[in-house]
CSV table of C-alpha atoms and ligand atoms in Angstrom, one decimal:
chain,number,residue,atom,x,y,z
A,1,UNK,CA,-14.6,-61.7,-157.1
A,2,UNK,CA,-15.3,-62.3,-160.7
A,3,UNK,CA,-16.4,-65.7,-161.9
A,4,UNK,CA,-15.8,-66.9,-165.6
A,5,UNK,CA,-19.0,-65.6,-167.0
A,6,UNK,CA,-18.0,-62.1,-165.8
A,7,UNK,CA,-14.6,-62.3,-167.0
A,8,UNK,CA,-15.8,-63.3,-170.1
A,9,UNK,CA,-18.1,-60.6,-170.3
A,10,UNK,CA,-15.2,-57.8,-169.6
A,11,UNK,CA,-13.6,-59.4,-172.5
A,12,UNK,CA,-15.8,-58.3,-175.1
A,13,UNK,CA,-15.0,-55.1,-174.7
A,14,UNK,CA,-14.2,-53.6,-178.1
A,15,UNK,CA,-15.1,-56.7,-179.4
A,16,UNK,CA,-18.3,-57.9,-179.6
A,17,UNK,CA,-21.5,-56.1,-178.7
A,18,UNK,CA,-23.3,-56.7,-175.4
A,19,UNK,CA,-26.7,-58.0,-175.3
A,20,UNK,CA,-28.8,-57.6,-172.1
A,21,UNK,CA,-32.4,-57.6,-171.2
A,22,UNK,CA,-34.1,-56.8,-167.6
A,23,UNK,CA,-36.2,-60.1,-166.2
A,24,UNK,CA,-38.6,-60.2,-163.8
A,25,UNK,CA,-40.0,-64.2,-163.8
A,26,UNK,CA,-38.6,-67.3,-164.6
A,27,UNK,CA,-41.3,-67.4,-168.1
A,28,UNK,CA,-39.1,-64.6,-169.2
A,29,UNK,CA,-35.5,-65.6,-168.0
A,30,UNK,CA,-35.8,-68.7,-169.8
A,31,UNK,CA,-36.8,-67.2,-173.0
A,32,UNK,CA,-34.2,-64.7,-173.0
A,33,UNK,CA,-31.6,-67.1,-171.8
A,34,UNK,CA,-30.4,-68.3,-174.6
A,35,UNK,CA,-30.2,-64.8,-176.3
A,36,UNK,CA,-28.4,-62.6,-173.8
A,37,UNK,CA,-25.1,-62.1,-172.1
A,38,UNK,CA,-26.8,-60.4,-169.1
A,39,UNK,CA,-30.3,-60.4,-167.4
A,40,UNK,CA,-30.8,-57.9,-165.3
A,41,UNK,CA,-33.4,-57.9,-162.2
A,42,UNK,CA,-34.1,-54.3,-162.1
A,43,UNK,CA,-35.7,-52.2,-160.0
A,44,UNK,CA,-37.7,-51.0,-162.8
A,45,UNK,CA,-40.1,-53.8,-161.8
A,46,UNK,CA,-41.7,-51.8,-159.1
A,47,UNK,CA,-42.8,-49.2,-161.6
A,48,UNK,CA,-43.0,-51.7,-164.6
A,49,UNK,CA,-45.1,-54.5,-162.6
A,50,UNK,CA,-46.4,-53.2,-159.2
A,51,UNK,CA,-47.8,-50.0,-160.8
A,52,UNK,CA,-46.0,-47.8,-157.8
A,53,UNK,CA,-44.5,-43.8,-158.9
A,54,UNK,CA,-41.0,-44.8,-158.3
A,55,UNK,CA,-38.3,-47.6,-157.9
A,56,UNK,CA,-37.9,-46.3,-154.6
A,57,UNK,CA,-40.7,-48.3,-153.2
A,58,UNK,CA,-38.9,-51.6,-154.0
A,59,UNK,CA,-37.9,-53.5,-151.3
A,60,UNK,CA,-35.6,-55.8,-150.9
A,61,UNK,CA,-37.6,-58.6,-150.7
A,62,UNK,CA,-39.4,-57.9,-153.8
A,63,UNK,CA,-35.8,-58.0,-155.5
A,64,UNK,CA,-35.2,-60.9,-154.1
A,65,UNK,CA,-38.5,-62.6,-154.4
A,66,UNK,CA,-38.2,-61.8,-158.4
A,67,UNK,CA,-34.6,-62.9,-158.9
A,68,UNK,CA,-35.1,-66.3,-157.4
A,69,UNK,CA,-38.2,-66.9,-159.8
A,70,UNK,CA,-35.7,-65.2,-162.7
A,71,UNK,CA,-32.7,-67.4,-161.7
A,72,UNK,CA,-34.6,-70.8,-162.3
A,73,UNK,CA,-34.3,-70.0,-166.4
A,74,UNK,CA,-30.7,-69.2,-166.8
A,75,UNK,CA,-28.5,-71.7,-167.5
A,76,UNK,CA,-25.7,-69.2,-169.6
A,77,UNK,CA,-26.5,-65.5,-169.1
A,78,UNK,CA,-24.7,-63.4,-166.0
A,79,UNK,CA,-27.5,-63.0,-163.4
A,80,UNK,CA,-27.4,-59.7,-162.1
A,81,UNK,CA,-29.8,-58.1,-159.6
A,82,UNK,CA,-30.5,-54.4,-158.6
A,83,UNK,CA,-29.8,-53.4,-155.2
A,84,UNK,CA,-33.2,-51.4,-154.0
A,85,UNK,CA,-33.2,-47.6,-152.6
A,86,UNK,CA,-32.0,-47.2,-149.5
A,87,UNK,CA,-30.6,-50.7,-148.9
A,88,UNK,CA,-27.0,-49.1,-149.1
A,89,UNK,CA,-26.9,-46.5,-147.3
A,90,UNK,CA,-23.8,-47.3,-145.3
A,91,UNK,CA,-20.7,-49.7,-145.9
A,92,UNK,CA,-22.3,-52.1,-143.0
A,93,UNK,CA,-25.7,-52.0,-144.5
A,94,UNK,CA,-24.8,-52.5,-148.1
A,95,UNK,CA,-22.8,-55.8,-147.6
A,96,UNK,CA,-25.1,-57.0,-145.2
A,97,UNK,CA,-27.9,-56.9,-147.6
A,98,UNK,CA,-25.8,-57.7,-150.5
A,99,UNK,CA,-24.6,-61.0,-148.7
A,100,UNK,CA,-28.8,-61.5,-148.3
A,101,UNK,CA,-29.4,-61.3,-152.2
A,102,UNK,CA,-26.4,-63.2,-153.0
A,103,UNK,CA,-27.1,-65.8,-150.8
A,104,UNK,CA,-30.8,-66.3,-151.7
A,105,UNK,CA,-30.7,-65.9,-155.3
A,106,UNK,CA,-27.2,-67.1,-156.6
A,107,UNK,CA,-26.6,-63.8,-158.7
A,108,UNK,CA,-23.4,-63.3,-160.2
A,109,UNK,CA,-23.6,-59.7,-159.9
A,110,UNK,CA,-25.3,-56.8,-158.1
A,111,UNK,CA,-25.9,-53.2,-159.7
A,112,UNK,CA,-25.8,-50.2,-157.6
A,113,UNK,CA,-26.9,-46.7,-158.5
A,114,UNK,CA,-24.2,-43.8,-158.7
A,115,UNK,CA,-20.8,-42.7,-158.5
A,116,UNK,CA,-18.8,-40.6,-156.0
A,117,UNK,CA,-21.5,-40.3,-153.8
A,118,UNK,CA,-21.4,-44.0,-153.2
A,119,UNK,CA,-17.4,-44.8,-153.9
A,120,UNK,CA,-16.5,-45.4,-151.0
A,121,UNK,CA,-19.7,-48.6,-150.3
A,122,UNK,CA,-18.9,-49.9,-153.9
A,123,UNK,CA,-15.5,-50.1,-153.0
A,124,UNK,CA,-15.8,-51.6,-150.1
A,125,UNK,CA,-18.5,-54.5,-151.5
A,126,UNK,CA,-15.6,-55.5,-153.8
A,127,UNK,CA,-12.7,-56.0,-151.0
A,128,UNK,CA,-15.6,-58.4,-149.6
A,129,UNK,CA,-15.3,-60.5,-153.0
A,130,UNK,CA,-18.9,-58.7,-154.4
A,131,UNK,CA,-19.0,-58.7,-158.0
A,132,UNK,CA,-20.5,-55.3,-158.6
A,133,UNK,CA,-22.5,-53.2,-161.8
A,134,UNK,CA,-22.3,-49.8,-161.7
A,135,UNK,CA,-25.0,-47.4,-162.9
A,136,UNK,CA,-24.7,-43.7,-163.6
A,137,UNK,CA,-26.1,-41.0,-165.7
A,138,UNK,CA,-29.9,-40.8,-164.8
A,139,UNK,CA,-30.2,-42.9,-161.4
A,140,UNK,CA,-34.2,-43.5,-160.9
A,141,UNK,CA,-33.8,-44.1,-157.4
A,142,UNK,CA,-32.8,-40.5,-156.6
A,143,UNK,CA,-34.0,-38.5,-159.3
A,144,UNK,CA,-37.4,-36.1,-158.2
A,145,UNK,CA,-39.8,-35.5,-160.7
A,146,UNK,CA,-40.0,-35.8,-164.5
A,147,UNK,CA,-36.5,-37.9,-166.3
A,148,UNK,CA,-34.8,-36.0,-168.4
A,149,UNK,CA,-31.4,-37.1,-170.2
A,150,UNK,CA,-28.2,-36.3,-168.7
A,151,UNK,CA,-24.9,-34.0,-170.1
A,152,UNK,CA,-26.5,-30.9,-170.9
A,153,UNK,CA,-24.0,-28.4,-169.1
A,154,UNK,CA,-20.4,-29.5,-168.7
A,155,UNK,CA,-20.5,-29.3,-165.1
A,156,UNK,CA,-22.9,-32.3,-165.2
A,157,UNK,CA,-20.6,-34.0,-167.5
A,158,UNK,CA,-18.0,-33.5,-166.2
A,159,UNK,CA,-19.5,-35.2,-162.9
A,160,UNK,CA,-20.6,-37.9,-164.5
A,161,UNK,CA,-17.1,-38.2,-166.5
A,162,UNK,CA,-15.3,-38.3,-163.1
A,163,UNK,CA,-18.0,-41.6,-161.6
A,164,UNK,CA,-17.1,-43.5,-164.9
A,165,UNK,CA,-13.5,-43.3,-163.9
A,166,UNK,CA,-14.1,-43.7,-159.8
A,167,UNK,CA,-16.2,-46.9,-161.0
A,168,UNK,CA,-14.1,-48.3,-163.2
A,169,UNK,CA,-11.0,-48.2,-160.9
A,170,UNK,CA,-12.8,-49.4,-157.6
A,171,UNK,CA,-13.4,-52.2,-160.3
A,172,UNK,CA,-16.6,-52.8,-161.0
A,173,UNK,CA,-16.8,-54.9,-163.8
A,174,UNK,CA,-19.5,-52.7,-166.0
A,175,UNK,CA,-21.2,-49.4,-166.4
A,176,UNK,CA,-24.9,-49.1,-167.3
A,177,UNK,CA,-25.0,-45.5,-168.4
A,178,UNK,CA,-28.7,-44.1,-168.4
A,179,UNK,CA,-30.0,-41.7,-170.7
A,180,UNK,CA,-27.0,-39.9,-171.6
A,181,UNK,CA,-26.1,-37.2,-174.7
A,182,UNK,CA,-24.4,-39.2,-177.2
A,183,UNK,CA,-20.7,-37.8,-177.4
A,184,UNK,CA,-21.2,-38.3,-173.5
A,185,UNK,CA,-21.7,-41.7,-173.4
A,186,UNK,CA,-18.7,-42.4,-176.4
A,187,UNK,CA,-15.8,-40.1,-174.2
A,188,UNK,CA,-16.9,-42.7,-171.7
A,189,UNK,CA,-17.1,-45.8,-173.6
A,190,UNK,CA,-13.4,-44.7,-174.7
A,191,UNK,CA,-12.0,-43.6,-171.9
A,192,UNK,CA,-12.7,-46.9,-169.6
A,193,UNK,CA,-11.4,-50.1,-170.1
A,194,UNK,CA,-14.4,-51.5,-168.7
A,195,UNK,CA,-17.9,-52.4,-170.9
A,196,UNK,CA,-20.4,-50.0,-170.7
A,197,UNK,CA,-24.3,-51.0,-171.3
A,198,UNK,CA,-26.2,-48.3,-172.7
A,199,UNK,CA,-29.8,-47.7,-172.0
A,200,UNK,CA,-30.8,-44.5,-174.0
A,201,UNK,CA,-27.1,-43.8,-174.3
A,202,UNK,CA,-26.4,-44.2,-177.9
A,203,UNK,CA,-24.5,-46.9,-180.3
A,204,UNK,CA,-21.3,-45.6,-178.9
A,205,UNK,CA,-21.5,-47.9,-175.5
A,206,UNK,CA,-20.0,-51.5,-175.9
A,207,UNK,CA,-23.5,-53.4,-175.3
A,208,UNK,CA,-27.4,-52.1,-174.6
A,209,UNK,CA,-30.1,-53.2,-172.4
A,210,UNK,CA,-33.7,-52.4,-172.3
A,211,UNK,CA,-36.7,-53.2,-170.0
A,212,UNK,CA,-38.3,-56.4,-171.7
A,213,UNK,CA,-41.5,-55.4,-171.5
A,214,UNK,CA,-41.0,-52.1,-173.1
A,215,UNK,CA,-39.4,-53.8,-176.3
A,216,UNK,CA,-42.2,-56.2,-176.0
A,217,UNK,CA,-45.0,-53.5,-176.1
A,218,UNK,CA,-46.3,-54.9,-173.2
A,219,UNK,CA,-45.6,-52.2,-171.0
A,220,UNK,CA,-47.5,-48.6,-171.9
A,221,UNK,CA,-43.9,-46.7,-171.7
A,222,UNK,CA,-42.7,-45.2,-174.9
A,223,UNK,CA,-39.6,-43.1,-174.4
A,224,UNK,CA,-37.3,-42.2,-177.7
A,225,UNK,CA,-35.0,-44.7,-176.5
A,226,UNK,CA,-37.0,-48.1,-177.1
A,227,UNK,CA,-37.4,-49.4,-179.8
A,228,UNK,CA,-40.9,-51.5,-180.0
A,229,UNK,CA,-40.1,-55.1,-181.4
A,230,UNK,CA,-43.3,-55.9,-181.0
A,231,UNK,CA,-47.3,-55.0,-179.7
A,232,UNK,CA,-47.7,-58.2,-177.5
A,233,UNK,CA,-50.8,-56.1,-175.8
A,234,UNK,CA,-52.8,-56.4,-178.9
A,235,UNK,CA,-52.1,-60.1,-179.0
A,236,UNK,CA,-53.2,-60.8,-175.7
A,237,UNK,CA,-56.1,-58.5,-176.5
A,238,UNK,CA,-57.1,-60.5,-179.5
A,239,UNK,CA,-56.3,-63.7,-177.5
A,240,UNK,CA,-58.8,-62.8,-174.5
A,241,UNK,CA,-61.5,-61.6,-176.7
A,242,UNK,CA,-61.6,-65.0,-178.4
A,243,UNK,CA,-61.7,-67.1,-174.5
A,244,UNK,CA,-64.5,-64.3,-173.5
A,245,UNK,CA,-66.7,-65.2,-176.7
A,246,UNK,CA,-65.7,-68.7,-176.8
A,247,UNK,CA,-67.1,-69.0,-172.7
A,248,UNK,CA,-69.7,-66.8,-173.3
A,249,UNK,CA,-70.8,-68.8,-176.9
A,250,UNK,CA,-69.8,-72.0,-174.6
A,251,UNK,CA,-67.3,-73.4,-177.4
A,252,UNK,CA,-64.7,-73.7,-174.2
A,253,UNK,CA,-64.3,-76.3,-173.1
A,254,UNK,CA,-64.5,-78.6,-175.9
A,255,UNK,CA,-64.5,-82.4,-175.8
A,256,UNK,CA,-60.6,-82.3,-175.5
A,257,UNK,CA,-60.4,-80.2,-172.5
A,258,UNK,CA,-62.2,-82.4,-170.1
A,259,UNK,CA,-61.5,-85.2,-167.9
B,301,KIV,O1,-34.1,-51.2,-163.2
B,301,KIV,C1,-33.7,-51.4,-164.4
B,301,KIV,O2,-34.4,-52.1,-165.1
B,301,KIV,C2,-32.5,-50.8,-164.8
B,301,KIV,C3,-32.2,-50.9,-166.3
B,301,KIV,C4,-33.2,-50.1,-167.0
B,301,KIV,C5,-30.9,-50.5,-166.7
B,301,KIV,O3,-31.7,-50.3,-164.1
């Protein structure tokens, strides 16, 4: 089932470029609130925040946890929220847990990873009214070892050709395409009548999305694809050295920080 926001969002197809940003806490959701069409509660957290070697440690209710905290800034953006590894393996299990993040976050949306292998779950999440993402291209929950784009050889985009299409039809309401070779990512954009959110996937899909904290410079990642807005680590650098001398030269706290 698609509410307003979501329709609204489909309509901007060919129209009007997509803005969307990953959130993890409500300091950050209401910040990018006002600037986004999308927030996305990503699995990325559990590498971005936690520290761990994959997003398939992320459980569900770390996802859940997060997109509560996230869903107390919004007040405009579409809310959607990643489903973790191994939480839809099966048609019973996906809408079961899907049902559990809807419920205790008030998403409008929840983003599953892959195409034909998992047609036949996405399909059946949205004859059960579940507004659903797709994501294809590189798919961090099952790739093993280093990430490396996607649409090198033709069999692999032709594969990845073929979930756009599966996707678009069981009616999901966008594609994030991952890390994808340009031309790749524009035969899709064209060939859909759906939005597609690139990430790493060139100019050619209808809206992008990062990790905040990558755009940020907060996080230590630097792939080609992100652009650095900003170095917010060497602000809160300077900013702690200044409490650390101001404690240890006891100039904190001053007259006007005490009771
Ligand atoms: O987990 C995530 O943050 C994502 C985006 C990078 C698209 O899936």
């Amino acid at each position: 089932m698609k509410n307003k926001k979501i329709r609204e969002i489909i309509k901007k197809k060919n129209k009007n470029p997509i803005v969307c940003l990953t959130a993890y806490s409500r300091t950050i959701s209401e910040i990018l609130d006002k600037y986004c069409d999308i927030i996305l509660v990503g699995d990325s957290l559990g590498m971005v925040l936690y520290g761990m070697e994959s997003t398939r440690e992320v459980t569900l209710d770390m996802i859940i946890n997060h997109a509560k905290s996230v869903k107390k800034g919004i007040s405009k953006s579409v809310l959607v929220v990643d489903m973790p590894y191994q939480t839809y393996r099966n048609k019973k299990e996906a809408y079961k847990n899907a049902k559990k993040i809807i419920k205790s976050t008030k998403c409008d949306a929840l983003k599953l990873e892959g195409g034909k292998k998992i047609i036949n779950i996405v399909k059946y999440l949205i004859k059960k009214k579940i507004t659903v993402m797709g994501h294809i291209g590189l798919l961090p929950q099952s790739e093993r070892g280093k990430f490396k784009f996607k649409g090198r050889s033709s069999f692999e985009r032709k594969r990845i050709i073929e979930d756009a299409r599966l996707l678009s039809n069981a009616g999901v309401f966008a594609i994030v395409i991952e890390c994808v070779e340009e031309s790749l990512a524009e035969i899709i954009s064209k060939s859909i009548p759906i939005p597609t959110i690139g990430i790493g996937a060139s100019k050619h899909c209808d809206g992008q999305i990062l990790v905040t904290d990558d755009l940020l410079g907060l996080s230590n990642f630097s792939p080609r694809f992100v652009r650095k807005y900003f170095n917010i680590r060497r602000m809160i650098n300077k900013s702690v050295l200044r409490f650390r001398h101001d404690v240890i030269n006891k100039n904190f706290p001053s007259k006007k920080h005490i009771y």
